[in-house]
Amino acid sequence: MARSSVRVAKRPAPVRARGASHPPGESGLRRIVNRVRRAWDRPLTAYYLIFGSSLLITVLGLVMVYSASMIQALQLDLPASYFFRKQFVAAVLGAILLLLATRMPIKLHRALAYPMLAVTVFLMVLVQIPGIGRSVNGNQNWIYLGGPFQLQPSEFGKLALVLWGADLLARKHDKRLLTQWKHMLVPLVPVAFMLLGLIMLGGDMGTAIILTAILFGLLWLAGAPTRLFAGVLGVAALIGVILIKTSPNRMARLACIGATDPGPGDQCWQAVHGIYALASGGFFGSGLGASVEKWGQLPEPHTDFIFAITGEELGLAGTLSVLALFAALGYAGIRVAGRTEDPFVRYAAGGVTTWITAQAVINVGAVLGLLPIAGVPLPLFSYGGSALLPTMFAIGLLIAFARSDPAAKAALAMRQPRVRWNTMRRRVKARSSGER
């Protein structure tokens, strides 16, 4: 008797749409969250965040510099686009520096650390020599270059401290010396205090605060113990209190925190009118060029208080967009510093991120009336070529560090047309050989 064969029909596998990587029962919201998480964890996320956010901040800053400065330029009998043209030239030069920084190898960045520090200290000493240094708004921190151009060496001191401090700590890290407190402090803290002293000779406390933040950021990344960190912080705070108490101008700025009235002698005029500009902007602002406060009411509308003019013309939506871009830039910098195995990259990326985020917080906090007016520009956004050039070079550093990650290198190589074509050919050949 022939054995009967019974065929069992197999259940057909569920057909999944091409490109779909989610299970059939996954909800739409969960699907979106997973897709965003996968995109966020890609190797090139930090690279795109740094490049995209810094580009948008710079471009929007150029627009706002033109809008905020035209009235002041006309009041000085200058063309309406005078300050914009100077800022545009500085942005072009900064873009060249950014591209150089992204293409330079890390070894060359480390080799430039000591020469940059020496040149910066030399220029900061020249500032204090009568006839060479120039005073602007009571601060002796400028060198006249001829024509409409002048240089503020203290802005380059931030970059010099980041590069030199990162190289110093990296070399000590390689020799396993950072476990000793004396190697962690010397010579980093004395050199930083020397830079702070040269800056304070010119009366620029705002820049001194940023350099102090960079110093603390480097010590934190180097793993300074709590007692050591608190000791240095206590000394810096004591010096800051003395400098504030001995200066009537700084005491007046401290008294204007949260002010809603200009006060006696209009000492809080700038702080109050900054709040007026933000309050009159509403949700979507009065429109580009339609600010009222820039018509002589708000001092420094295109430099320290450009964020207030942004709030008046672009509203809450515009200011939140700017803050979101700075938050994305800060997150990307922290991500680069946290994922690298190179100690120099970790310290330099952390120092640059501390510098930009601390300066943005101090500037925005002053405009909002939450912090005293420190006289520091909003990075990449405010008018000022001396501040824009080193900041864009620092952004180039972050981009170079993000590109140096092995996974990012592989992802960037795959995006080159020749590599993609060769990879596609290999896949097609492997697939055809497997079918045979």
Short mmCIF file of C-alpha atoms in Angstrom, two decimals:
data_model
loop_
_atom_site.label_atom_id
_atom_site.label_comp_id
_atom_site.label_asym_id
_atom_site.label_seq_id
_atom_site.Cartn_x
_atom_site.Cartn_y
_atom_site.Cartn_z
CA MET A 1 0.00 0.00 0.00
CA ALA A 2 1.48 3.32 -1.02
CA ARG A 3 2.12 5.74 1.76
CA SER A 4 -0.05 8.78 1.29
CA SER A 5 1.82 12.05 1.53
CA VAL A 6 0.04 14.92 3.18
CA ARG A 7 1.25 18.39 2.35
CA VAL A 8 0.85 21.03 5.01
CA ALA A 9 0.36 24.46 3.60
CA LYS A 10 2.76 26.98 5.08
CA ARG A 11 1.43 30.28 6.33
CA PRO A 12 2.76 33.04 4.13
CA ALA A 13 5.17 35.41 5.85
CA PRO A 14 3.83 38.91 6.42
CA VAL A 15 4.81 41.25 3.67
CA ARG A 16 6.68 44.28 4.97
CA ALA A 17 6.87 47.40 2.93
CA ARG A 18 10.24 48.27 1.51
CA GLY A 19 12.19 50.49 3.92
CA ALA A 20 9.96 49.63 6.90
CA SER A 21 12.00 48.46 9.89
CA HIS A 22 9.29 48.43 12.55
CA PRO A 23 7.20 45.48 13.77
CA PRO A 24 3.62 45.25 12.41
CA GLY A 25 2.02 45.96 15.79
CA GLU A 26 4.12 49.02 16.60
CA SER A 27 2.14 52.21 17.21
CA GLY A 28 2.69 55.31 15.14
CA LEU A 29 4.06 57.41 18.02
CA ARG A 30 6.41 54.64 19.11
CA ARG A 31 7.55 54.27 15.52
CA ILE A 32 8.39 57.99 15.28
CA VAL A 33 10.24 57.92 18.62
CA ASN A 34 12.34 54.94 17.54
CA ARG A 35 13.11 56.53 14.20
CA VAL A 36 14.23 59.77 15.87
CA ARG A 37 16.33 57.80 18.36
CA ARG A 38 18.06 55.88 15.58
CA ALA A 39 18.75 59.10 13.70
CA TRP A 40 20.04 60.74 16.90
CA ASP A 41 22.51 57.89 17.50
CA ARG A 42 24.06 58.00 14.05
CA PRO A 43 27.81 58.71 13.88
CA LEU A 44 27.39 61.97 11.95
CA THR A 45 24.75 63.51 14.22
CA ALA A 46 27.25 65.68 16.14
CA TYR A 47 28.93 66.73 12.88
CA TYR A 48 25.67 67.92 11.33
CA LEU A 49 24.48 69.59 14.53
CA ILE A 50 27.67 71.61 14.93
CA PHE A 51 27.84 72.63 11.28
CA GLY A 52 24.13 73.32 10.86
CA SER A 53 23.49 75.18 14.11
CA SER A 54 26.61 77.38 13.84
CA LEU A 55 25.78 78.21 10.20
CA LEU A 56 22.19 79.18 11.06
CA ILE A 57 23.29 81.26 14.07
CA THR A 58 25.85 83.14 11.95
CA VAL A 59 23.46 83.80 9.06
CA LEU A 60 20.64 84.92 11.35
CA GLY A 61 23.16 87.05 13.23
CA LEU A 62 24.14 88.84 10.02
CA VAL A 63 20.48 89.59 9.33
CA MET A 64 19.92 90.93 12.83
CA VAL A 65 23.15 92.96 12.81
CA TYR A 66 21.94 94.75 9.67
CA SER A 67 18.51 95.35 11.14
CA ALA A 68 19.73 96.45 14.58
CA SER A 69 22.63 98.67 13.44
CA MET A 70 21.19 100.68 10.54
CA ILE A 71 19.72 103.45 12.70
CA GLN A 72 22.91 103.85 14.74
CA ALA A 73 24.95 103.96 11.52
CA LEU A 74 22.74 106.71 10.12
CA GLN A 75 23.03 108.66 13.38
CA LEU A 76 26.81 108.54 12.97
CA ASP A 77 26.51 109.86 9.37
CA LEU A 78 27.52 106.47 7.99
CA PRO A 79 25.82 104.28 5.36
CA ALA A 80 23.01 102.18 6.79
CA SER A 81 24.89 98.98 5.89
CA TYR A 82 28.20 100.09 7.45
CA PHE A 83 28.22 97.71 10.43
CA PHE A 84 26.71 94.90 8.37
CA ARG A 85 29.46 95.12 5.76
CA LYS A 86 32.16 94.96 8.42
CA GLN A 87 30.46 91.97 10.03
CA PHE A 88 30.06 90.28 6.65
CA VAL A 89 33.78 90.67 5.93
CA ALA A 90 34.57 89.23 9.36
CA ALA A 91 32.18 86.32 8.67
CA VAL A 92 33.93 85.56 5.36
CA LEU A 93 37.34 85.62 7.05
CA GLY A 94 35.91 83.50 9.87
CA ALA A 95 34.59 80.98 7.35
CA ILE A 96 38.10 80.66 5.91
CA LEU A 97 39.49 80.08 9.41
CA LEU A 98 36.73 77.53 10.06
CA LEU A 99 37.61 75.59 6.91
CA LEU A 100 41.31 75.67 7.82
CA ALA A 101 40.54 74.40 11.30
CA THR A 102 38.44 71.54 9.95
CA ARG A 103 41.19 70.42 7.55
CA MET A 104 44.15 70.79 9.90
CA PRO A 105 45.30 67.57 11.60
CA ILE A 106 45.00 67.41 15.36
CA LYS A 107 48.80 67.32 15.71
CA LEU A 108 49.04 70.70 14.00
CA HIS A 109 46.42 72.16 16.35
CA ARG A 110 48.50 70.99 19.28
CA ALA A 111 51.66 72.42 17.72
CA LEU A 112 49.97 75.84 17.39
CA ALA A 113 48.95 75.95 21.06
CA TYR A 114 52.16 77.46 22.50
CA PRO A 115 52.82 79.99 19.67
CA MET A 116 49.19 81.17 19.86
CA LEU A 117 49.44 81.64 23.62
CA ALA A 118 52.71 83.57 23.31
CA VAL A 119 51.39 85.87 20.56
CA THR A 120 48.17 86.50 22.50
CA VAL A 121 50.03 87.43 25.68
CA PHE A 122 52.30 89.75 23.68
CA LEU A 123 49.31 91.52 22.12
CA MET A 124 47.55 91.81 25.48
CA VAL A 125 50.66 93.48 26.89
CA LEU A 126 50.75 95.89 23.93
CA VAL A 127 47.19 96.92 24.74
CA GLN A 128 48.36 98.47 28.01
CA ILE A 129 51.06 100.59 26.33
CA PRO A 130 49.92 104.20 25.83
CA GLY A 131 49.62 105.13 22.18
CA ILE A 132 49.10 101.52 21.08
CA GLY A 133 46.16 100.40 23.19
CA ARG A 134 42.79 102.02 22.70
CA SER A 135 39.93 102.51 25.15
CA VAL A 136 36.34 101.72 24.10
CA ASN A 137 33.46 102.30 26.54
CA GLY A 138 35.94 102.61 29.39
CA ASN A 139 37.77 99.33 28.67
CA GLN A 140 41.41 99.44 27.56
CA ASN A 141 41.33 96.23 25.53
CA TRP A 142 41.73 97.26 21.90
CA ILE A 143 44.57 97.74 19.40
CA TYR A 144 44.00 100.17 16.53
CA LEU A 145 44.89 98.57 13.16
CA GLY A 146 44.15 101.53 10.91
CA GLY A 147 41.01 102.69 9.14
CA PRO A 148 37.82 101.33 10.69
CA PHE A 149 39.53 98.16 11.97
CA GLN A 150 40.64 97.42 15.50
CA LEU A 151 41.51 94.23 17.35
CA GLN A 152 40.61 92.94 20.82
CA PRO A 153 43.38 90.45 21.76
CA SER A 154 41.49 89.20 24.83
CA GLU A 155 38.97 87.48 22.52
CA PHE A 156 41.81 85.39 21.10
CA GLY A 157 42.93 84.68 24.66
CA LYS A 158 39.91 82.37 25.02
CA LEU A 159 41.02 80.26 22.08
CA ALA A 160 44.64 80.30 23.23
CA LEU A 161 43.69 79.10 26.72
CA VAL A 162 41.55 76.27 25.31
CA LEU A 163 44.25 74.95 22.95
CA TRP A 164 47.18 75.39 25.32
CA GLY A 165 45.29 74.04 28.34
CA ALA A 166 44.02 71.02 26.38
CA ASP A 167 47.51 70.21 25.10
CA LEU A 168 49.02 70.60 28.58
CA LEU A 169 46.44 68.38 30.26
CA ALA A 170 46.63 65.79 27.47
CA ARG A 171 50.40 65.44 27.84
CA LYS A 172 50.06 65.08 31.60
CA HIS A 173 47.25 62.58 31.10
CA ASP A 174 49.50 60.44 28.91
CA LYS A 175 52.18 60.50 31.62
CA ARG A 176 49.58 59.69 34.34
CA LEU A 177 50.39 62.87 36.25
CA LEU A 178 46.85 64.21 36.68
CA THR A 179 46.37 62.13 39.81
CA GLN A 180 48.60 64.64 41.63
CA TRP A 181 46.97 67.97 42.43
CA LYS A 182 50.13 70.01 41.82
CA HIS A 183 50.38 68.75 38.23
CA MET A 184 46.70 69.50 37.69
CA LEU A 185 47.05 73.10 38.87
CA VAL A 186 50.55 74.06 37.72
CA PRO A 187 51.11 75.70 35.31
CA LEU A 188 47.46 75.79 34.11
CA VAL A 189 46.04 77.96 36.89
CA PRO A 190 48.98 80.46 37.08
CA VAL A 191 48.91 81.02 33.30
CA ALA A 192 45.13 81.44 33.36
CA PHE A 193 45.44 83.96 36.21
CA MET A 194 48.11 85.82 34.22
CA LEU A 195 45.67 86.15 31.30
CA LEU A 196 42.93 87.24 33.71
CA GLY A 197 45.23 89.88 35.20
CA LEU A 198 46.07 91.33 31.78
CA ILE A 199 42.37 91.45 30.91
CA MET A 200 41.39 93.08 34.21
CA LEU A 201 44.06 95.75 33.70
CA GLY A 202 41.85 96.94 30.88
CA GLY A 203 38.70 96.69 33.01
CA ASP A 204 36.94 94.00 30.95
CA MET A 205 35.31 91.86 33.61
CA GLY A 206 32.96 90.13 31.16
CA THR A 207 35.79 88.50 29.20
CA ALA A 208 37.50 87.62 32.49
CA ILE A 209 34.37 85.70 33.56
CA ILE A 210 34.42 83.68 30.32
CA LEU A 211 38.10 82.80 30.79
CA THR A 212 37.35 81.72 34.35
CA ALA A 213 34.55 79.47 33.05
CA ILE A 214 36.98 77.91 30.54
CA LEU A 215 39.49 77.27 33.32
CA PHE A 216 36.89 75.55 35.48
CA GLY A 217 35.68 73.54 32.50
CA LEU A 218 39.20 72.24 31.84
CA LEU A 219 39.71 71.37 35.52
CA TRP A 220 36.36 69.57 35.60
CA LEU A 221 37.20 67.53 32.51
CA ALA A 222 40.61 66.70 33.95
CA GLY A 223 38.89 65.14 36.97
CA ALA A 224 39.81 67.69 39.61
CA PRO A 225 38.69 66.52 43.06
CA THR A 226 35.86 68.40 44.71
CA ARG A 227 38.07 70.02 47.34
CA LEU A 228 40.56 71.27 44.75
CA PHE A 229 37.79 72.48 42.47
CA ALA A 230 36.04 74.25 45.35
CA GLY A 231 39.31 75.86 46.45
CA VAL A 232 40.03 77.38 43.05
CA LEU A 233 36.39 78.44 42.75
CA GLY A 234 36.55 80.10 46.18
CA VAL A 235 39.68 82.07 45.28
CA ALA A 236 38.13 83.22 41.99
CA ALA A 237 34.89 84.19 43.74
CA LEU A 238 36.80 86.19 46.36
CA ILE A 239 38.75 88.07 43.69
CA GLY A 240 35.50 88.71 41.80
CA VAL A 241 33.79 90.13 44.91
CA ILE A 242 36.72 92.45 45.56
CA LEU A 243 36.73 93.69 41.96
CA ILE A 244 32.98 94.33 42.07
CA LYS A 245 33.01 96.05 45.46
CA THR A 246 35.82 98.40 44.43
CA SER A 247 34.09 99.55 41.23
CA PRO A 248 30.98 101.79 41.41
CA ASN A 249 30.15 100.92 37.80
CA ARG A 250 30.10 97.18 38.51
CA MET A 251 28.06 97.72 41.69
CA ALA A 252 25.53 99.70 39.66
CA ARG A 253 25.28 96.87 37.13
CA LEU A 254 24.72 94.39 39.95
CA ALA A 255 21.93 96.58 41.34
CA CYS A 256 20.11 96.51 37.97
CA ILE A 257 19.31 92.79 38.13
CA GLY A 258 15.55 92.47 37.75
CA ALA A 259 15.05 96.24 37.51
CA THR A 260 11.79 97.50 36.01
CA ASP A 261 12.57 101.20 36.34
CA PRO A 262 15.64 103.11 35.07
CA GLY A 263 16.28 104.32 38.63
CA PRO A 264 18.14 107.42 39.80
CA GLY A 265 20.34 108.89 37.12
CA ASP A 266 18.99 106.31 34.64
CA GLN A 267 21.66 103.86 35.79
CA CYS A 268 19.47 100.90 34.74
CA TRP A 269 18.39 102.45 31.44
CA GLN A 270 19.94 99.75 29.24
CA ALA A 271 18.66 96.83 31.31
CA VAL A 272 15.11 98.19 31.49
CA HIS A 273 14.86 99.04 27.79
CA GLY A 274 16.13 95.57 26.95
CA ILE A 275 13.12 94.19 28.85
CA TYR A 276 10.87 96.68 27.04
CA ALA A 277 12.13 95.41 23.67
CA LEU A 278 11.47 91.77 24.60
CA ALA A 279 8.04 92.54 26.06
CA SER A 280 6.85 94.46 23.00
CA GLY A 281 7.76 91.63 20.63
CA GLY A 282 4.97 89.27 21.62
CA PHE A 283 4.90 85.80 20.13
CA PHE A 284 5.92 86.57 16.55
CA GLY A 285 7.44 90.06 16.83
CA SER A 286 6.85 93.29 15.03
CA GLY A 287 8.75 92.21 11.91
CA LEU A 288 12.30 92.64 10.65
CA GLY A 289 13.37 96.28 10.72
CA ALA A 290 10.34 97.37 12.76
CA SER A 291 12.05 97.70 16.15
CA VAL A 292 11.32 100.85 18.12
CA GLU A 293 14.01 100.48 20.78
CA LYS A 294 16.87 100.64 18.27
CA TRP A 295 15.90 104.26 17.47
CA GLY A 296 18.23 105.57 20.18
CA GLN A 297 16.40 104.11 23.21
CA LEU A 298 18.46 100.93 23.71
CA PRO A 299 22.27 101.31 23.89
CA GLU A 300 24.40 98.75 22.03
CA PRO A 301 21.47 97.27 20.06
CA HIS A 302 23.73 95.42 17.60
CA THR A 303 26.34 94.13 20.07
CA ASP A 304 25.57 93.17 23.67
CA PHE A 305 21.78 93.62 23.39
CA ILE A 306 21.12 92.22 19.93
CA PHE A 307 19.09 89.43 21.56
CA ALA A 308 16.62 92.08 22.80
CA ILE A 309 16.18 93.47 19.28
CA THR A 310 15.70 89.88 18.05
CA GLY A 311 12.92 89.43 20.59
CA GLU A 312 11.26 92.68 19.55
CA GLU A 313 11.38 91.98 15.79
CA LEU A 314 11.05 88.18 15.70
CA GLY A 315 9.16 87.66 18.95
CA LEU A 316 9.23 84.70 21.29
CA ALA A 317 9.44 82.34 18.33
CA GLY A 318 12.66 83.97 17.14
CA THR A 319 14.36 84.05 20.53
CA LEU A 320 13.42 80.43 21.28
CA SER A 321 14.81 79.42 17.90
CA VAL A 322 18.13 81.09 18.72
CA LEU A 323 18.24 79.40 22.13
CA ALA A 324 17.42 76.03 20.54
CA LEU A 325 20.32 76.44 18.10
CA PHE A 326 22.73 77.19 20.95
CA ALA A 327 21.35 74.21 22.89
CA ALA A 328 21.95 71.94 19.87
CA LEU A 329 25.48 73.30 19.50
CA GLY A 330 26.20 72.74 23.19
CA TYR A 331 24.82 69.21 23.12
CA ALA A 332 26.91 68.32 20.07
CA GLY A 333 30.06 69.66 21.71
CA ILE A 334 29.41 67.61 24.85
CA ARG A 335 28.76 64.55 22.69
CA VAL A 336 32.08 64.97 20.86
CA ALA A 337 33.95 65.40 24.16
CA GLY A 338 32.23 62.41 25.75
CA ARG A 339 32.68 59.88 22.93
CA THR A 340 36.33 60.40 22.05
CA GLU A 341 39.28 58.39 23.33
CA ASP A 342 41.80 61.15 22.59
CA PRO A 343 42.43 63.24 25.75
CA PHE A 344 43.35 66.38 23.75
CA VAL A 345 40.11 66.19 21.79
CA ARG A 346 38.16 65.69 25.01
CA TYR A 347 39.69 68.70 26.76
CA ALA A 348 39.63 70.99 23.70
CA ALA A 349 36.04 70.11 22.74
CA GLY A 350 34.91 70.54 26.35
CA GLY A 351 36.74 73.87 26.63
CA VAL A 352 35.20 75.25 23.43
CA THR A 353 31.74 74.07 24.48
CA THR A 354 32.14 75.66 27.92
CA TRP A 355 33.30 78.91 26.32
CA ILE A 356 30.41 79.25 23.86
CA THR A 357 27.62 78.08 26.18
CA ALA A 358 28.83 80.14 29.16
CA GLN A 359 29.09 83.27 27.02
CA ALA A 360 25.64 82.69 25.54
CA VAL A 361 24.11 82.16 29.00
CA ILE A 362 25.76 85.31 30.40
CA ASN A 363 24.66 87.46 27.44
CA VAL A 364 21.07 86.18 27.36
CA GLY A 365 20.83 86.28 31.16
CA ALA A 366 21.84 89.95 31.15
CA VAL A 367 19.26 90.82 28.48
CA LEU A 368 16.55 89.00 30.46
CA GLY A 369 17.50 90.87 33.63
CA LEU A 370 18.57 87.70 35.43
CA LEU A 371 22.30 88.48 35.47
CA PRO A 372 24.32 91.71 35.63
CA ILE A 373 25.31 93.28 32.32
CA ALA A 374 28.79 91.88 31.66
CA GLY A 375 29.43 93.41 28.25
CA VAL A 376 30.02 90.13 26.41
CA PRO A 377 28.62 89.54 22.90
CA LEU A 378 26.35 86.67 21.93
CA PRO A 379 28.68 84.18 20.19
CA LEU A 380 28.43 84.08 16.37
CA PHE A 381 25.44 86.43 16.58
CA SER A 382 26.46 89.85 17.88
CA TYR A 383 28.42 92.43 15.94
CA GLY A 384 32.18 92.28 16.40
CA GLY A 385 34.89 90.80 14.21
CA SER A 386 37.34 90.27 17.07
CA ALA A 387 34.84 87.98 18.75
CA LEU A 388 33.62 86.29 15.56
CA LEU A 389 37.00 85.19 14.17
CA PRO A 390 38.26 83.07 17.11
CA THR A 391 34.77 81.70 17.71
CA MET A 392 34.47 80.44 14.13
CA PHE A 393 37.94 78.89 14.37
CA ALA A 394 36.75 77.16 17.55
CA ILE A 395 33.68 75.87 15.69
CA GLY A 396 36.05 74.51 13.05
CA LEU A 397 37.86 72.68 15.85
CA LEU A 398 34.63 71.02 16.95
CA ILE A 399 33.84 70.01 13.37
CA ALA A 400 37.33 68.55 12.96
CA PHE A 401 36.94 66.61 16.21
CA ALA A 402 33.52 65.30 15.14
CA ARG A 403 34.99 64.16 11.80
CA SER A 404 37.92 62.42 13.52
CA ASP A 405 35.67 59.83 15.18
CA PRO A 406 36.27 56.43 13.47
CA ALA A 407 32.56 55.78 12.91
CA ALA A 408 32.11 59.29 11.48
CA LYS A 409 35.11 58.78 9.19
CA ALA A 410 33.59 55.59 7.82
CA ALA A 411 30.21 57.24 7.34
CA LEU A 412 31.75 60.22 5.53
CA ALA A 413 33.79 57.90 3.31
CA MET A 414 30.62 56.04 2.34
CA ARG A 415 29.08 59.31 1.17
CA GLN A 416 31.77 59.87 -1.45
CA PRO A 417 30.43 59.01 -4.94
CA ARG A 418 33.31 56.69 -5.88
CA VAL A 419 33.14 54.75 -2.62
CA ARG A 420 29.37 54.43 -2.86
CA TRP A 421 29.59 53.18 -6.46
CA ASN A 422 32.24 50.58 -5.60
CA THR A 423 30.23 49.42 -2.60
CA MET A 424 27.10 49.10 -4.73
CA ARG A 425 29.00 47.07 -7.35
CA ARG A 426 30.30 44.68 -4.71
CA ARG A 427 26.82 44.19 -3.29
CA VAL A 428 25.32 43.51 -6.72
CA LYS A 429 28.11 41.05 -7.56
CA ALA A 430 27.72 39.24 -4.24
CA ARG A 431 23.94 39.05 -4.69
CA SER A 432 24.22 37.68 -8.24
CA SER A 433 26.78 35.05 -7.22
CA GLY A 434 24.52 33.96 -4.34
CA GLU A 435 21.56 33.49 -6.68
CA ARG A 436 23.60 31.24 -8.93
#
